[in-house]
Tab-separated table of C-alpha atoms in Angstrom:
chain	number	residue	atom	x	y	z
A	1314	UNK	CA	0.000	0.000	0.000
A	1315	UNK	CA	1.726	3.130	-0.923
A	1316	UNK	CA	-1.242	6.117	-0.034
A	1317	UNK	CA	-1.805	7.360	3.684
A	1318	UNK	CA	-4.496	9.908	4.552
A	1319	UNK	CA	-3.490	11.953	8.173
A	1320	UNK	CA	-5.982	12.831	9.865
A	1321	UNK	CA	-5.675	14.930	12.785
A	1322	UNK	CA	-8.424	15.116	15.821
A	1323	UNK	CA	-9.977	16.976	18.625
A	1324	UNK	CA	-13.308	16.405	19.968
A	1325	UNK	CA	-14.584	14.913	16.374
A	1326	UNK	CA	-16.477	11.969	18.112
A	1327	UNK	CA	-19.847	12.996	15.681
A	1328	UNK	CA	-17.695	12.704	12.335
A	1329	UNK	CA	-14.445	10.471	12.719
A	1330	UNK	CA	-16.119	7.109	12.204
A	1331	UNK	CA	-18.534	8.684	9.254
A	1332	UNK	CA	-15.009	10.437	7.151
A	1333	UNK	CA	-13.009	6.823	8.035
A	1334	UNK	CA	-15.953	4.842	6.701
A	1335	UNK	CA	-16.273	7.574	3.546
A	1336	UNK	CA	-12.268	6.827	2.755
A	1337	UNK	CA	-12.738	3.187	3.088
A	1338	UNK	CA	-15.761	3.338	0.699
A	1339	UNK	CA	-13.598	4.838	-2.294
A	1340	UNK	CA	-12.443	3.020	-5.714
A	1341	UNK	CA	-8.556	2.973	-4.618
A	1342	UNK	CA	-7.458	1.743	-1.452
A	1343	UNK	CA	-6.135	4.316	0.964
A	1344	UNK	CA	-4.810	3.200	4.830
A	1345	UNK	CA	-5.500	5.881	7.521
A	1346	UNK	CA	-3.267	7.493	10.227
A	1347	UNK	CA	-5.154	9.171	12.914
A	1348	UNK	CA	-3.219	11.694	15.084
A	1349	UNK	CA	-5.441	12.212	18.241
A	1350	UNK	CA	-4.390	14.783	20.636
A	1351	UNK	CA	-6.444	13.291	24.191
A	1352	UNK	CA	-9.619	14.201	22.718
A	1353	UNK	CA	-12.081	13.882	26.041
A	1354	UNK	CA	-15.146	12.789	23.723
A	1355	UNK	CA	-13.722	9.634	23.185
A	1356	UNK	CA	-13.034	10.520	19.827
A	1357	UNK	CA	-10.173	8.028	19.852
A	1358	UNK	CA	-12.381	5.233	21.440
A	1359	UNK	CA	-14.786	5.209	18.181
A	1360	UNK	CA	-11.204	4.701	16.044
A	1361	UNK	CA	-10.122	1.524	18.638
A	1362	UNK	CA	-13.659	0.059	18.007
A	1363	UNK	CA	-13.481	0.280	14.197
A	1364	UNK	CA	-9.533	-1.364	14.252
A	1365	UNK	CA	-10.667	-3.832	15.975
A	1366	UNK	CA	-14.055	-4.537	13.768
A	1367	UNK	CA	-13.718	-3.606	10.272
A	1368	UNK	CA	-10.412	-1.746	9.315
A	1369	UNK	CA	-7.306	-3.425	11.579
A	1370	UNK	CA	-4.479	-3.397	9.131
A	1371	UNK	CA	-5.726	-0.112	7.138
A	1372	UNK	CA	-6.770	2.195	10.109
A	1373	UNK	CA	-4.053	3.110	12.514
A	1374	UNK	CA	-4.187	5.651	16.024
A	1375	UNK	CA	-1.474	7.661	17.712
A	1376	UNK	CA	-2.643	9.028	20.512
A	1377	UNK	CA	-0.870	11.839	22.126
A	1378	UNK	CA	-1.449	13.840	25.552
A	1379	UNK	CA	-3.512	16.897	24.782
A	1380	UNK	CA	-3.555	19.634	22.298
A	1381	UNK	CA	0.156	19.576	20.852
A	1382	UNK	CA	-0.996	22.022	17.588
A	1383	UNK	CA	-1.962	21.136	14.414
A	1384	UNK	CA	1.539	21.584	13.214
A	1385	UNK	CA	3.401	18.558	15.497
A	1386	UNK	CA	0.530	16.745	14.813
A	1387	UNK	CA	1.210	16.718	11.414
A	1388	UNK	CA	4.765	16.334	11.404
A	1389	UNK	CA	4.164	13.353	14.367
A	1390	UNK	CA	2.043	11.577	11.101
A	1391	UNK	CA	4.798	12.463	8.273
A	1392	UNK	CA	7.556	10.294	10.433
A	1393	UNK	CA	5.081	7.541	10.976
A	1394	UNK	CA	4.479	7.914	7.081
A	1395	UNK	CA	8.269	7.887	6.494
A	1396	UNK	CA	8.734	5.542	9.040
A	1397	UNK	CA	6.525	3.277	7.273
A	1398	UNK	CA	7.554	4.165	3.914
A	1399	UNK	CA	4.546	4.938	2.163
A	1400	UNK	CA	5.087	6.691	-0.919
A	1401	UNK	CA	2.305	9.156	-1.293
A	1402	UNK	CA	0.967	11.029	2.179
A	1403	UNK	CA	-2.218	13.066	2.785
A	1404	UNK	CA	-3.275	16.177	4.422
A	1405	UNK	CA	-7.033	15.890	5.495
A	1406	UNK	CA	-9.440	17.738	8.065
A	1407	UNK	CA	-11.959	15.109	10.362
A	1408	UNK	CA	-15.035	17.332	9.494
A	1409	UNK	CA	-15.658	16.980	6.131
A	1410	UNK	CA	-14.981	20.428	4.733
A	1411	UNK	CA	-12.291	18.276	2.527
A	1412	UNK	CA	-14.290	15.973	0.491
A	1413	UNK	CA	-12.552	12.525	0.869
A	1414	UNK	CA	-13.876	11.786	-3.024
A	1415	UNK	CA	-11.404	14.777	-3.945
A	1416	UNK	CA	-8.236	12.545	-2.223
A	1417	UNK	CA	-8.367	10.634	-5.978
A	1418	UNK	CA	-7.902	13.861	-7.726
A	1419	UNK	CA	-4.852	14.652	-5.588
A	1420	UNK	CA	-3.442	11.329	-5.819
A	1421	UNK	CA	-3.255	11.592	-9.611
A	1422	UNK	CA	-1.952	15.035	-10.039
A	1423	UNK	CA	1.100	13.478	-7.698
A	1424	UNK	CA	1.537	9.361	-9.061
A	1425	UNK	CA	0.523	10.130	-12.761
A	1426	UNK	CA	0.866	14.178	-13.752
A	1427	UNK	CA	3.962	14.722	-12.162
A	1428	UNK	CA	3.333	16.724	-9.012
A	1429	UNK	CA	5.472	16.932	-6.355
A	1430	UNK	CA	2.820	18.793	-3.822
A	1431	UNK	CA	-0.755	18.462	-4.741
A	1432	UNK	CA	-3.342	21.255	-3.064
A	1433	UNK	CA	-6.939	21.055	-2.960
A	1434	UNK	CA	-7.133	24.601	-3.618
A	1435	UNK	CA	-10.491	26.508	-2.882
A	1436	UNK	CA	-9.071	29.678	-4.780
A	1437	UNK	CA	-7.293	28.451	-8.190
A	1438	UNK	CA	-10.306	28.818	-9.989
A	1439	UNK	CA	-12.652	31.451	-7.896
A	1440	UNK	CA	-13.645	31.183	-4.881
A	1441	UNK	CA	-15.178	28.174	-4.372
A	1442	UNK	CA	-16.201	28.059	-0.049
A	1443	UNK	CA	-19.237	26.827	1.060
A	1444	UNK	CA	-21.316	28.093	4.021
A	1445	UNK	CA	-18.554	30.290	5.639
A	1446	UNK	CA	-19.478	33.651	6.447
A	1447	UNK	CA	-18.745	36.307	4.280
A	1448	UNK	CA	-16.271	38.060	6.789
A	1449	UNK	CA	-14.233	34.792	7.276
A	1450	UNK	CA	-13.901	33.927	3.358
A	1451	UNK	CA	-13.157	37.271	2.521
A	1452	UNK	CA	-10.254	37.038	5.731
A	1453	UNK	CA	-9.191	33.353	4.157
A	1454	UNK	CA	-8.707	34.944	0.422
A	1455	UNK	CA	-7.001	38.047	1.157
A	1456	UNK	CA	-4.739	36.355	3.741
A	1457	UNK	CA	-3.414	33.932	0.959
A	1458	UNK	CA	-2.881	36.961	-1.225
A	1459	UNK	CA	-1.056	38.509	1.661
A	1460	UNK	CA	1.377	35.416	1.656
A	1461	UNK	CA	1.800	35.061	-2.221
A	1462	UNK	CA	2.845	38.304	-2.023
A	1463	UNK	CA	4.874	38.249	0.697
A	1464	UNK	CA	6.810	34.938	-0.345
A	1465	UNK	CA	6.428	35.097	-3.657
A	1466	UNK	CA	4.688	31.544	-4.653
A	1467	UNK	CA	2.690	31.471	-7.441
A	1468	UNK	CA	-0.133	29.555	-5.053
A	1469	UNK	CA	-3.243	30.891	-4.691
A	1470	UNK	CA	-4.490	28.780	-2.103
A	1471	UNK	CA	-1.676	29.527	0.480
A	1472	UNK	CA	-3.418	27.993	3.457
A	1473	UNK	CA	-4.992	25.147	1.904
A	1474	UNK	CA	-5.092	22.109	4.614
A	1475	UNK	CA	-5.505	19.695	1.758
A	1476	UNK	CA	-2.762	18.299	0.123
A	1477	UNK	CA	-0.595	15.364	-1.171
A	1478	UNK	CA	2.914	14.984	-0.523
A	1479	UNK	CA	5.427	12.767	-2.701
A	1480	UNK	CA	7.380	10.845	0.722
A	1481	UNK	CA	10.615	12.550	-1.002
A	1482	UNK	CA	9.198	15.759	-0.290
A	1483	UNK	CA	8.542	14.896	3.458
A	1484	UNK	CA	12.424	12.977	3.608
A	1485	UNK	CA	13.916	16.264	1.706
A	1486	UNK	CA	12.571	19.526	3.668
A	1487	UNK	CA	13.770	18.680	7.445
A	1488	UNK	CA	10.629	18.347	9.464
A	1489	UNK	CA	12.428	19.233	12.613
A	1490	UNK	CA	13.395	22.355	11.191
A	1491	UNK	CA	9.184	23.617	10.377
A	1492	UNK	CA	8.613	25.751	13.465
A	1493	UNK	CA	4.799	27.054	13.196
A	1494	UNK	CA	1.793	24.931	15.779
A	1495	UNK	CA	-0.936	26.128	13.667
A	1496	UNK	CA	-2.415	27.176	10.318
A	1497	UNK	CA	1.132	29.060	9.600
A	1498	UNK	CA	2.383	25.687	9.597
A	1499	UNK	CA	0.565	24.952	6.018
A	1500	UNK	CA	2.353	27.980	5.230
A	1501	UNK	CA	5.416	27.285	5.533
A	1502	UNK	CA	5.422	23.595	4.721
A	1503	UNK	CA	4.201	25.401	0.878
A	1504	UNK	CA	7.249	27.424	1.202
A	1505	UNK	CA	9.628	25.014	2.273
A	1506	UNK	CA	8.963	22.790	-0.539
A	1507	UNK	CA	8.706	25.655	-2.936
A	1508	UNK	CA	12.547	26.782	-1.827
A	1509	UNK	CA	12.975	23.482	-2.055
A	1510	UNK	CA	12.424	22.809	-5.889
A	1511	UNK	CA	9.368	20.757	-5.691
A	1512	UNK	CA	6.867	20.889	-7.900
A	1513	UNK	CA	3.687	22.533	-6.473
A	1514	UNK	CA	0.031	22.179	-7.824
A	1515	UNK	CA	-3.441	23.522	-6.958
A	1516	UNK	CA	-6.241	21.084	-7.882
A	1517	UNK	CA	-9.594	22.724	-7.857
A	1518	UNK	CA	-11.744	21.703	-5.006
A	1519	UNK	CA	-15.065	23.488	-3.481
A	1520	UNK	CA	-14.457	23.491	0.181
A	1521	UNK	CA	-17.325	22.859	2.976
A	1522	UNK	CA	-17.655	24.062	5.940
A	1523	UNK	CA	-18.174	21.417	8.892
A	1524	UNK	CA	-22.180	20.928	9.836
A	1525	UNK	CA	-20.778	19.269	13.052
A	1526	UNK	CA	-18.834	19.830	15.835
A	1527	UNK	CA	-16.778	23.080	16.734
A	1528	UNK	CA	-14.574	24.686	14.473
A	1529	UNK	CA	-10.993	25.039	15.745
A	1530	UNK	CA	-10.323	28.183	13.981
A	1531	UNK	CA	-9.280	31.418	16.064
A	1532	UNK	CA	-8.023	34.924	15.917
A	1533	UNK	CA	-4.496	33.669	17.329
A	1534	UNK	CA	-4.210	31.387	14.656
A	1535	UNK	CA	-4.901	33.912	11.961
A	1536	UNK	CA	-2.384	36.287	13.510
A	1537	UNK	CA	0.385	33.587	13.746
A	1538	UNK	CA	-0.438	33.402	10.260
A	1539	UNK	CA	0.243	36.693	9.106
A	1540	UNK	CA	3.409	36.937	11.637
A	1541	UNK	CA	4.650	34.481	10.827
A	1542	UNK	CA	4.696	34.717	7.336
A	1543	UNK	CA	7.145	38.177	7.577
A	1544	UNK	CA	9.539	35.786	9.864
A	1545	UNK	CA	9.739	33.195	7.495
A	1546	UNK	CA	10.862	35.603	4.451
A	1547	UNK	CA	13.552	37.409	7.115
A	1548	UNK	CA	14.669	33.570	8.003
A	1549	UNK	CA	14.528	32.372	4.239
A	1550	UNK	CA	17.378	34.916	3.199
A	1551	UNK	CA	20.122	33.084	5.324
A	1552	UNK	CA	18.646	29.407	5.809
A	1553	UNK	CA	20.619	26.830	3.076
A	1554	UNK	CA	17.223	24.986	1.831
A	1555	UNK	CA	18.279	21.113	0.633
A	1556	UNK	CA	17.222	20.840	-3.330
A	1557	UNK	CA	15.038	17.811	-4.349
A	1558	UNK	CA	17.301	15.336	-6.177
A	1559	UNK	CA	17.081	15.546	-10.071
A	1560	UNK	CA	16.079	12.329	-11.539
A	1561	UNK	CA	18.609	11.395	-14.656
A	1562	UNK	CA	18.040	9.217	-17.083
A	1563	UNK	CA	21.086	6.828	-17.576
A	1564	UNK	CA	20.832	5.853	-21.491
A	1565	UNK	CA	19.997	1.842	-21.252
């Protein structure tokens, strides 16, 4: 099996068994990691039932001791990834604002058109948010315009929690060395692999927000964002990025 979805959690005990069971469902076989940070819901409970039911040798649990940050829960799920040595790794919410059918479209813009970073990108071709207020997608849109700017990608979807990750992307950009906890961390993991040489894609997707449970979204996070984004030009200037390894072709 060479395709792992991440999934972090908090508190998602009314959608983690309904987004495993939609990944399960789909036409190409995907294993899941989830990265559960002591939800008190029992969130991780619901996971342990369905391992031991249905989906023991494709579902998989890490529990850690409270809220660590979206960030180290992330890179906690890229080593086990590495560790494991799948070959294509996933970025994906618990609350179905990422639709798990769009996973296939990311999975083929890495394993057959050549992508090195695959976003589900809700701004690449409009703005395509559901059900978010107007204030918050008009925050969201400018924010990643802020950062394009700023670092000068050519992404439009700058804080896109969606993705697809080649493993040599993960093994290349040294995961001890991404500082940011929360959304800046999808920030700078674009950037890093952008400085790094990788190729980066947006895939269209139309992004929904969750019906249930409790967004974890906040002002702090937004302004670690927008920080953050300034520090990691400033750092960029000095820091020696490693390059992604060219691929040549030995005449046979």
């Amino acid at each position: 099996m060479d395709r792992l979805v991440i999934i972090p959690t908090y508190n998602e005990k009314e959608n983690i068994e309904a987004i495993i069971r939609a990944v399960m469902a789909l036409p190409l076989e995907f294993h899941i990691l989830i990265i559960d940070d002591g939800s008190p819901d029992g969130t991780a409970d619901i996971v342990k039932g369905l391992q031991k039911k249905e989906f023991k040798d494709k579902l998989f649990l890490v529990e850690r001791a409270g809220k660590q940050g979206l960030g180290t829960a992330y890179i906690c799920g890229f080593k086990w990834a590495i560790e494991h040595k799948y070959d294509y790794i996933f970025e994906m919410d618990a609350d179905f604002s990422h639709n798990p059918q769009d996973l296939l479209k990311l999975y083929d813009a890495c394993a057959n058109q050549g992508a090195d970073v695959a976003i589900g990108s809700r701004y690449v071709s409009g703005v395509n948010v559901v059900n978010w207020p107007m204030g918050r997608v008009l925050m969201s849109y400018f924010a990643s315009k802020y950062v394009r700017f700023v670092l000068g990608m050519n992404i439009h979807d700058t804080t896109a929690g969606f993705k697809c990750y080649r493993r040599e992307v993960l093994e290349t950009i040294e995961l001890d060395k991404i500082r940011f906890k929360g959304y800046a961390f999808q920030i700078e993991m674009k950037f890093t692999a952008y400085k790094c040489g990788f190729n980066i894609v947006e895939v269209p997707i139309i992004f929904i927000n969750r019906v249930l449970g409790t967004s974890k979204m906040s002002g702090g996070i937004f302004s670690e964002a927008l920080l953050g984004v300034i520090r990691l030009k400033v750092s960029s200037w000095t820091r020696k990025y490693p390059m992604k390894k060219l691929e040549i072709n030995t005449p046979s």
